[in-house]
Amino acid sequence: MTTFIRTSLKWVLPLALAALAFGYSFYRRTELSYWDGAVGNWLATLLGIVVGVPVALALERTRAKQEKEEQVRADQRVRQDVLTLLRAELLGAQQSIQYRTTLGTSVPVEPLNTSAWDAMKATANLRHVSAPSLIGSLSEAYRLIEFLAQLEQMLHRTVYGVNVQFQDGENASTKILRNATSYHAPATAAIDHALNEIEVALASTIESPRVDA
């Protein structure tokens, strides 16, 4: 019922005004001065519609296009910042892994850092790096980095806790360290691949894409 009333009221007022204008014109149909003014007003209204409406639509399209271009530029700035942070973190992780290859049987003290990656996931900023090849390479690189970090945490707990000795004479810490060392090369290769993908993605953000109207 409410919808019917709203629909009726929507049409009642325009029809009432049209009827009023028609009735008034019929009442003054014999006055030439009235029709001269009416025709002039009609032509002025027609001119306003013919010229004004296209101009208003063109201005609205221009405004909408400018807003869309600004949004694209803002997204690109965030994308560039995200990629720059991840590149710096991956380079740091790569250097840390290379340093670990020189330690031999020593236990690394400084943990591998993935704080930028964790922050991007927590704040949903990874939507700016949603290209399949890029997100795939980043995910693989950080998967191996995080796995190495877990092995090293286990190594620390073993060295400073209960370091069990197996029947073959090796301690648990030695086995864990050897296991972690075996992942240095795969992790380094995955980081190299991710860094290459980041460079390609950064290069694509230098030139702003064209936004069609």
PDB file of C-alpha atoms in Angstrom:
ATOM      1  CA  MET A   1       0.000   0.000   0.000  1.00  0.00           C
ATOM      2  CA  THR A   2       2.810   2.366   0.902  1.00  0.00           C
ATOM      3  CA  THR A   3       4.548   1.714  -2.417  1.00  0.00           C
ATOM      4  CA  PHE A   4       1.315   2.433  -4.285  1.00  0.00           C
ATOM      5  CA  ILE A   5       0.896   5.743  -2.455  1.00  0.00           C
ATOM      6  CA  ARG A   6       4.472   6.789  -3.176  1.00  0.00           C
ATOM      7  CA  THR A   7       4.126   5.919  -6.850  1.00  0.00           C
ATOM      8  CA  SER A   8       0.829   7.811  -7.071  1.00  0.00           C
ATOM      9  CA  LEU A   9       2.252  10.918  -5.404  1.00  0.00           C
ATOM     10  CA  LYS A  10       5.251  10.803  -7.725  1.00  0.00           C
ATOM     11  CA  TRP A  11       2.954  11.220 -10.729  1.00  0.00           C
ATOM     12  CA  VAL A  12       0.210  13.372  -9.197  1.00  0.00           C
ATOM     13  CA  LEU A  13       2.296  16.529  -8.809  1.00  0.00           C
ATOM     14  CA  PRO A  14       3.757  16.582 -12.362  1.00  0.00           C
ATOM     15  CA  LEU A  15       0.357  15.815 -13.857  1.00  0.00           C
ATOM     16  CA  ALA A  16      -1.295  18.488 -11.723  1.00  0.00           C
ATOM     17  CA  LEU A  17       1.250  21.094 -12.789  1.00  0.00           C
ATOM     18  CA  ALA A  18       0.874  20.095 -16.434  1.00  0.00           C
ATOM     19  CA  ALA A  19      -2.896  20.335 -16.150  1.00  0.00           C
ATOM     20  CA  LEU A  20      -2.608  23.728 -14.488  1.00  0.00           C
ATOM     21  CA  ALA A  21      -0.299  25.019 -17.238  1.00  0.00           C
ATOM     22  CA  PHE A  22      -2.608  23.653 -19.936  1.00  0.00           C
ATOM     23  CA  GLY A  23      -5.665  25.150 -18.281  1.00  0.00           C
ATOM     24  CA  TYR A  24      -3.995  28.549 -17.877  1.00  0.00           C
ATOM     25  CA  SER A  25      -2.889  28.552 -21.505  1.00  0.00           C
ATOM     26  CA  PHE A  26      -6.413  27.594 -22.601  1.00  0.00           C
ATOM     27  CA  TYR A  27      -7.817  30.424 -20.498  1.00  0.00           C
ATOM     28  CA  ARG A  28      -5.535  32.999 -22.181  1.00  0.00           C
ATOM     29  CA  ARG A  29      -5.679  31.458 -25.635  1.00  0.00           C
ATOM     30  CA  THR A  30      -7.059  34.628 -27.227  1.00  0.00           C
ATOM     31  CA  GLU A  31      -4.245  36.927 -25.989  1.00  0.00           C
ATOM     32  CA  LEU A  32      -1.458  37.333 -28.560  1.00  0.00           C
ATOM     33  CA  SER A  33       0.948  38.865 -26.051  1.00  0.00           C
ATOM     34  CA  TYR A  34       0.639  35.769 -23.898  1.00  0.00           C
ATOM     35  CA  TRP A  35       1.498  33.443 -26.764  1.00  0.00           C
ATOM     36  CA  ASP A  36       4.456  35.633 -27.826  1.00  0.00           C
ATOM     37  CA  GLY A  37       5.886  35.364 -24.333  1.00  0.00           C
ATOM     38  CA  ALA A  38       5.053  31.673 -24.078  1.00  0.00           C
ATOM     39  CA  VAL A  39       6.825  30.864 -27.340  1.00  0.00           C
ATOM     40  CA  GLY A  40       9.872  32.840 -26.235  1.00  0.00           C
ATOM     41  CA  ASN A  41       9.978  31.068 -22.921  1.00  0.00           C
ATOM     42  CA  TRP A  42       9.537  27.733 -24.652  1.00  0.00           C
ATOM     43  CA  LEU A  43      12.410  28.428 -27.041  1.00  0.00           C
ATOM     44  CA  ALA A  44      14.625  29.577 -24.174  1.00  0.00           C
ATOM     45  CA  THR A  45      13.787  26.411 -22.230  1.00  0.00           C
ATOM     46  CA  LEU A  46      14.429  24.243 -25.281  1.00  0.00           C
ATOM     47  CA  LEU A  47      17.778  25.985 -25.860  1.00  0.00           C
ATOM     48  CA  GLY A  48      18.699  25.433 -22.233  1.00  0.00           C
ATOM     49  CA  ILE A  49      17.885  21.740 -22.500  1.00  0.00           C
ATOM     50  CA  VAL A  50      19.677  21.234 -25.814  1.00  0.00           C
ATOM     51  CA  VAL A  51      22.831  23.100 -24.712  1.00  0.00           C
ATOM     52  CA  GLY A  52      22.813  22.815 -20.937  1.00  0.00           C
ATOM     53  CA  VAL A  53      22.190  19.097 -20.521  1.00  0.00           C
ATOM     54  CA  PRO A  54      25.100  17.931 -22.762  1.00  0.00           C
ATOM     55  CA  VAL A  55      27.417  20.465 -21.091  1.00  0.00           C
ATOM     56  CA  ALA A  56      26.400  19.274 -17.623  1.00  0.00           C
ATOM     57  CA  LEU A  57      26.868  15.645 -18.636  1.00  0.00           C
ATOM     58  CA  ALA A  58      30.293  16.402 -20.116  1.00  0.00           C
ATOM     59  CA  LEU A  59      31.366  18.171 -16.912  1.00  0.00           C
ATOM     60  CA  GLU A  60      30.157  15.233 -14.832  1.00  0.00           C
ATOM     61  CA  ARG A  61      32.066  12.761 -17.017  1.00  0.00           C
ATOM     62  CA  THR A  62      35.220  14.875 -16.699  1.00  0.00           C
ATOM     63  CA  ARG A  63      34.860  15.023 -12.908  1.00  0.00           C
ATOM     64  CA  ALA A  64      34.274  11.269 -12.674  1.00  0.00           C
ATOM     65  CA  LYS A  65      37.277  10.567 -14.904  1.00  0.00           C
ATOM     66  CA  GLN A  66      39.525  12.814 -12.790  1.00  0.00           C
ATOM     67  CA  GLU A  67      38.378  11.077  -9.600  1.00  0.00           C
ATOM     68  CA  LYS A  68      39.051   7.663 -11.140  1.00  0.00           C
ATOM     69  CA  GLU A  69      42.514   8.737 -12.316  1.00  0.00           C
ATOM     70  CA  GLU A  70      43.333  10.051  -8.840  1.00  0.00           C
ATOM     71  CA  GLN A  71      42.194   6.777  -7.290  1.00  0.00           C
ATOM     72  CA  VAL A  72      44.385   4.848  -9.733  1.00  0.00           C
ATOM     73  CA  ARG A  73      47.382   7.036  -8.845  1.00  0.00           C
ATOM     74  CA  ALA A  74      46.711   6.580  -5.116  1.00  0.00           C
ATOM     75  CA  ASP A  75      46.521   2.789  -5.550  1.00  0.00           C
ATOM     76  CA  GLN A  76      49.772   2.858  -7.502  1.00  0.00           C
ATOM     77  CA  ARG A  77      51.528   4.827  -4.746  1.00  0.00           C
ATOM     78  CA  VAL A  78      50.413   2.272  -2.149  1.00  0.00           C
ATOM     79  CA  ARG A  79      51.435  -0.575  -4.474  1.00  0.00           C
ATOM     80  CA  GLN A  80      54.888   0.945  -4.941  1.00  0.00           C
ATOM     81  CA  ASP A  81      55.325   1.457  -1.188  1.00  0.00           C
ATOM     82  CA  VAL A  82      54.272  -2.132  -0.449  1.00  0.00           C
ATOM     83  CA  LEU A  83      56.624  -3.582  -3.062  1.00  0.00           C
ATOM     84  CA  THR A  84      59.506  -1.381  -1.910  1.00  0.00           C
ATOM     85  CA  LEU A  85      59.087  -2.546   1.700  1.00  0.00           C
ATOM     86  CA  LEU A  86      58.897  -6.204   0.705  1.00  0.00           C
ATOM     87  CA  ARG A  87      61.933  -5.856  -1.552  1.00  0.00           C
ATOM     88  CA  ALA A  88      63.980  -4.364   1.296  1.00  0.00           C
ATOM     89  CA  GLU A  89      62.887  -7.132   3.667  1.00  0.00           C
ATOM     90  CA  LEU A  90      63.666  -9.891   1.152  1.00  0.00           C
ATOM     91  CA  LEU A  91      67.098  -8.412   0.453  1.00  0.00           C
ATOM     92  CA  GLY A  92      67.743  -8.416   4.197  1.00  0.00           C
ATOM     93  CA  ALA A  93      66.595 -12.024   4.482  1.00  0.00           C
ATOM     94  CA  GLN A  94      68.804 -13.004   1.568  1.00  0.00           C
ATOM     95  CA  GLN A  95      71.846 -11.416   3.200  1.00  0.00           C
ATOM     96  CA  SER A  96      71.017 -13.128   6.492  1.00  0.00           C
ATOM     97  CA  ILE A  97      70.826 -16.529   4.802  1.00  0.00           C
ATOM     98  CA  GLN A  98      74.101 -15.921   2.983  1.00  0.00           C
ATOM     99  CA  TYR A  99      75.688 -15.026   6.321  1.00  0.00           C
ATOM    100  CA  ARG A 100      74.359 -18.273   7.819  1.00  0.00           C
ATOM    101  CA  THR A 101      76.250 -20.277   5.196  1.00  0.00           C
ATOM    102  CA  THR A 102      79.501 -19.004   6.732  1.00  0.00           C
ATOM    103  CA  LEU A 103      78.641 -20.024  10.296  1.00  0.00           C
ATOM    104  CA  GLY A 104      79.358 -23.724   9.910  1.00  0.00           C
ATOM    105  CA  THR A 105      78.096 -25.439  13.044  1.00  0.00           C
ATOM    106  CA  SER A 106      77.525 -22.196  14.932  1.00  0.00           C
ATOM    107  CA  VAL A 107      73.979 -21.303  15.891  1.00  0.00           C
ATOM    108  CA  PRO A 108      72.623 -18.082  14.304  1.00  0.00           C
ATOM    109  CA  VAL A 109      71.559 -15.512  16.871  1.00  0.00           C
ATOM    110  CA  GLU A 110      69.663 -12.884  14.858  1.00  0.00           C
ATOM    111  CA  PRO A 111      66.287 -14.294  13.752  1.00  0.00           C
ATOM    112  CA  LEU A 112      65.050 -13.996  10.185  1.00  0.00           C
ATOM    113  CA  ASN A 113      62.706 -11.038   9.801  1.00  0.00           C
ATOM    114  CA  THR A 114      59.273 -11.237   8.152  1.00  0.00           C
ATOM    115  CA  SER A 115      57.593  -8.295   9.912  1.00  0.00           C
ATOM    116  CA  ALA A 116      56.756  -6.375   6.715  1.00  0.00           C
ATOM    117  CA  TRP A 117      55.149  -9.433   5.127  1.00  0.00           C
ATOM    118  CA  ASP A 118      53.180 -10.123   8.304  1.00  0.00           C
ATOM    119  CA  ALA A 119      52.014  -6.495   8.457  1.00  0.00           C
ATOM    120  CA  MET A 120      50.892  -6.533   4.811  1.00  0.00           C
ATOM    121  CA  LYS A 121      48.822  -9.658   5.424  1.00  0.00           C
ATOM    122  CA  ALA A 122      47.297  -8.229   8.605  1.00  0.00           C
ATOM    123  CA  THR A 123      46.301  -4.921   6.955  1.00  0.00           C
ATOM    124  CA  ALA A 124      45.028  -6.450   3.674  1.00  0.00           C
ATOM    125  CA  ASN A 125      47.595  -4.440   1.697  1.00  0.00           C
ATOM    126  CA  LEU A 126      48.518  -7.555  -0.269  1.00  0.00           C
ATOM    127  CA  ARG A 127      45.554  -6.787  -2.520  1.00  0.00           C
ATOM    128  CA  HIS A 128      47.884  -4.303  -4.219  1.00  0.00           C
ATOM    129  CA  VAL A 129      50.187  -7.172  -5.266  1.00  0.00           C
ATOM    130  CA  SER A 130      47.489  -9.534  -6.490  1.00  0.00           C
ATOM    131  CA  ALA A 131      49.173 -10.508  -9.784  1.00  0.00           C
ATOM    132  CA  PRO A 132      49.328 -14.333  -9.723  1.00  0.00           C
ATOM    133  CA  SER A 133      53.034 -14.640 -10.598  1.00  0.00           C
ATOM    134  CA  LEU A 134      54.018 -11.965  -8.080  1.00  0.00           C
ATOM    135  CA  ILE A 135      51.933 -13.198  -5.158  1.00  0.00           C
ATOM    136  CA  GLY A 136      52.992 -16.766  -5.926  1.00  0.00           C
ATOM    137  CA  SER A 137      56.691 -15.956  -5.832  1.00  0.00           C
ATOM    138  CA  LEU A 138      56.313 -13.889  -2.662  1.00  0.00           C
ATOM    139  CA  SER A 139      54.340 -16.616  -0.932  1.00  0.00           C
ATOM    140  CA  GLU A 140      56.936 -19.254  -1.796  1.00  0.00           C
ATOM    141  CA  ALA A 141      59.871 -17.090  -0.695  1.00  0.00           C
ATOM    142  CA  TYR A 142      58.267 -16.237   2.631  1.00  0.00           C
ATOM    143  CA  ARG A 143      57.123 -19.827   3.165  1.00  0.00           C
ATOM    144  CA  LEU A 144      60.758 -20.957   3.075  1.00  0.00           C
ATOM    145  CA  ILE A 145      61.958 -18.017   5.152  1.00  0.00           C
ATOM    146  CA  GLU A 146      59.346 -18.732   7.827  1.00  0.00           C
ATOM    147  CA  PHE A 147      60.185 -22.448   7.757  1.00  0.00           C
ATOM    148  CA  LEU A 148      63.865 -21.625   8.294  1.00  0.00           C
ATOM    149  CA  ALA A 149      62.905 -19.323  11.155  1.00  0.00           C
ATOM    150  CA  GLN A 150      60.904 -22.138  12.767  1.00  0.00           C
ATOM    151  CA  LEU A 151      63.835 -24.564  12.440  1.00  0.00           C
ATOM    152  CA  GLU A 152      66.152 -22.009  14.023  1.00  0.00           C
ATOM    153  CA  GLN A 153      63.727 -21.456  16.904  1.00  0.00           C
ATOM    154  CA  MET A 154      63.665 -25.206  17.414  1.00  0.00           C
ATOM    155  CA  LEU A 155      67.466 -25.209  17.278  1.00  0.00           C
ATOM    156  CA  HIS A 156      67.695 -22.535  19.962  1.00  0.00           C
ATOM    157  CA  ARG A 157      65.324 -24.421  22.253  1.00  0.00           C
ATOM    158  CA  THR A 158      67.357 -27.589  21.740  1.00  0.00           C
ATOM    159  CA  VAL A 159      70.774 -25.995  22.291  1.00  0.00           C
ATOM    160  CA  TYR A 160      69.689 -24.117  25.408  1.00  0.00           C
ATOM    161  CA  GLY A 161      67.339 -26.848  26.609  1.00  0.00           C
ATOM    162  CA  VAL A 162      67.454 -30.621  26.241  1.00  0.00           C
ATOM    163  CA  ASN A 163      69.906 -31.567  23.491  1.00  0.00           C
ATOM    164  CA  VAL A 164      69.141 -35.242  23.005  1.00  0.00           C
ATOM    165  CA  GLN A 165      71.884 -37.494  21.627  1.00  0.00           C
ATOM    166  CA  PHE A 166      70.793 -40.205  19.189  1.00  0.00           C
ATOM    167  CA  GLN A 167      72.225 -43.683  18.749  1.00  0.00           C
ATOM    168  CA  ASP A 168      74.313 -42.556  15.780  1.00  0.00           C
ATOM    169  CA  GLY A 169      76.156 -40.181  18.099  1.00  0.00           C
ATOM    170  CA  GLU A 170      74.624 -36.977  16.715  1.00  0.00           C
ATOM    171  CA  ASN A 171      72.866 -34.488  18.908  1.00  0.00           C
ATOM    172  CA  ALA A 172      69.392 -33.175  18.078  1.00  0.00           C
ATOM    173  CA  SER A 173      70.854 -29.713  17.500  1.00  0.00           C
ATOM    174  CA  THR A 174      73.240 -31.073  14.859  1.00  0.00           C
ATOM    175  CA  LYS A 175      70.406 -32.734  12.950  1.00  0.00           C
ATOM    176  CA  ILE A 176      68.229 -29.632  13.113  1.00  0.00           C
ATOM    177  CA  LEU A 177      71.098 -27.410  11.995  1.00  0.00           C
ATOM    178  CA  ARG A 178      71.848 -29.688   9.054  1.00  0.00           C
ATOM    179  CA  ASN A 179      68.188 -29.702   8.121  1.00  0.00           C
ATOM    180  CA  ALA A 180      68.043 -25.907   8.259  1.00  0.00           C
ATOM    181  CA  THR A 181      71.222 -25.597   6.210  1.00  0.00           C
ATOM    182  CA  SER A 182      69.727 -27.753   3.456  1.00  0.00           C
ATOM    183  CA  TYR A 183      67.047 -25.098   2.929  1.00  0.00           C
ATOM    184  CA  HIS A 184      69.486 -22.200   2.438  1.00  0.00           C
ATOM    185  CA  ALA A 185      69.846 -22.731  -1.317  1.00  0.00           C
ATOM    186  CA  PRO A 186      66.118 -23.231  -2.063  1.00  0.00           C
ATOM    187  CA  ALA A 187      65.245 -20.197   0.032  1.00  0.00           C
ATOM    188  CA  THR A 188      67.853 -18.061  -1.709  1.00  0.00           C
ATOM    189  CA  ALA A 189      66.562 -19.139  -5.133  1.00  0.00           C
ATOM    190  CA  ALA A 190      62.967 -18.400  -4.133  1.00  0.00           C
ATOM    191  CA  ILE A 191      63.978 -14.960  -2.857  1.00  0.00           C
ATOM    192  CA  ASP A 192      65.810 -14.234  -6.134  1.00  0.00           C
ATOM    193  CA  HIS A 193      62.680 -15.144  -8.069  1.00  0.00           C
ATOM    194  CA  ALA A 194      60.491 -12.956  -5.850  1.00  0.00           C
ATOM    195  CA  LEU A 195      62.886 -10.020  -6.185  1.00  0.00           C
ATOM    196  CA  ASN A 196      62.801 -10.326  -9.977  1.00  0.00           C
ATOM    197  CA  GLU A 197      58.993 -10.322  -9.912  1.00  0.00           C
ATOM    198  CA  ILE A 198      59.025  -7.236  -7.674  1.00  0.00           C
ATOM    199  CA  GLU A 199      61.304  -5.391 -10.105  1.00  0.00           C
ATOM    200  CA  VAL A 200      58.941  -6.179 -12.981  1.00  0.00           C
ATOM    201  CA  ALA A 201      55.951  -5.001 -10.935  1.00  0.00           C
ATOM    202  CA  LEU A 202      57.697  -1.777  -9.878  1.00  0.00           C
ATOM    203  CA  ALA A 203      58.623  -1.018 -13.485  1.00  0.00           C
ATOM    204  CA  SER A 204      54.966  -1.353 -14.495  1.00  0.00           C
ATOM    205  CA  THR A 205      53.909   1.319 -11.956  1.00  0.00           C
ATOM    206  CA  ILE A 206      56.187   4.029 -13.344  1.00  0.00           C
ATOM    207  CA  GLU A 207      53.741   4.983 -16.092  1.00  0.00           C
ATOM    208  CA  SER A 208      50.179   5.572 -14.965  1.00  0.00           C
ATOM    209  CA  PRO A 209      47.663   3.533 -16.926  1.00  0.00           C
ATOM    210  CA  ARG A 210      45.222   5.391 -19.156  1.00  0.00           C
ATOM    211  CA  VAL A 211      41.736   5.734 -17.713  1.00  0.00           C
ATOM    212  CA  ASP A 212      38.958   5.780 -20.287  1.00  0.00           C
ATOM    213  CA  ALA A 213      36.057   8.118 -19.771  1.00  0.00           C
TER     214      ALA A 213
END
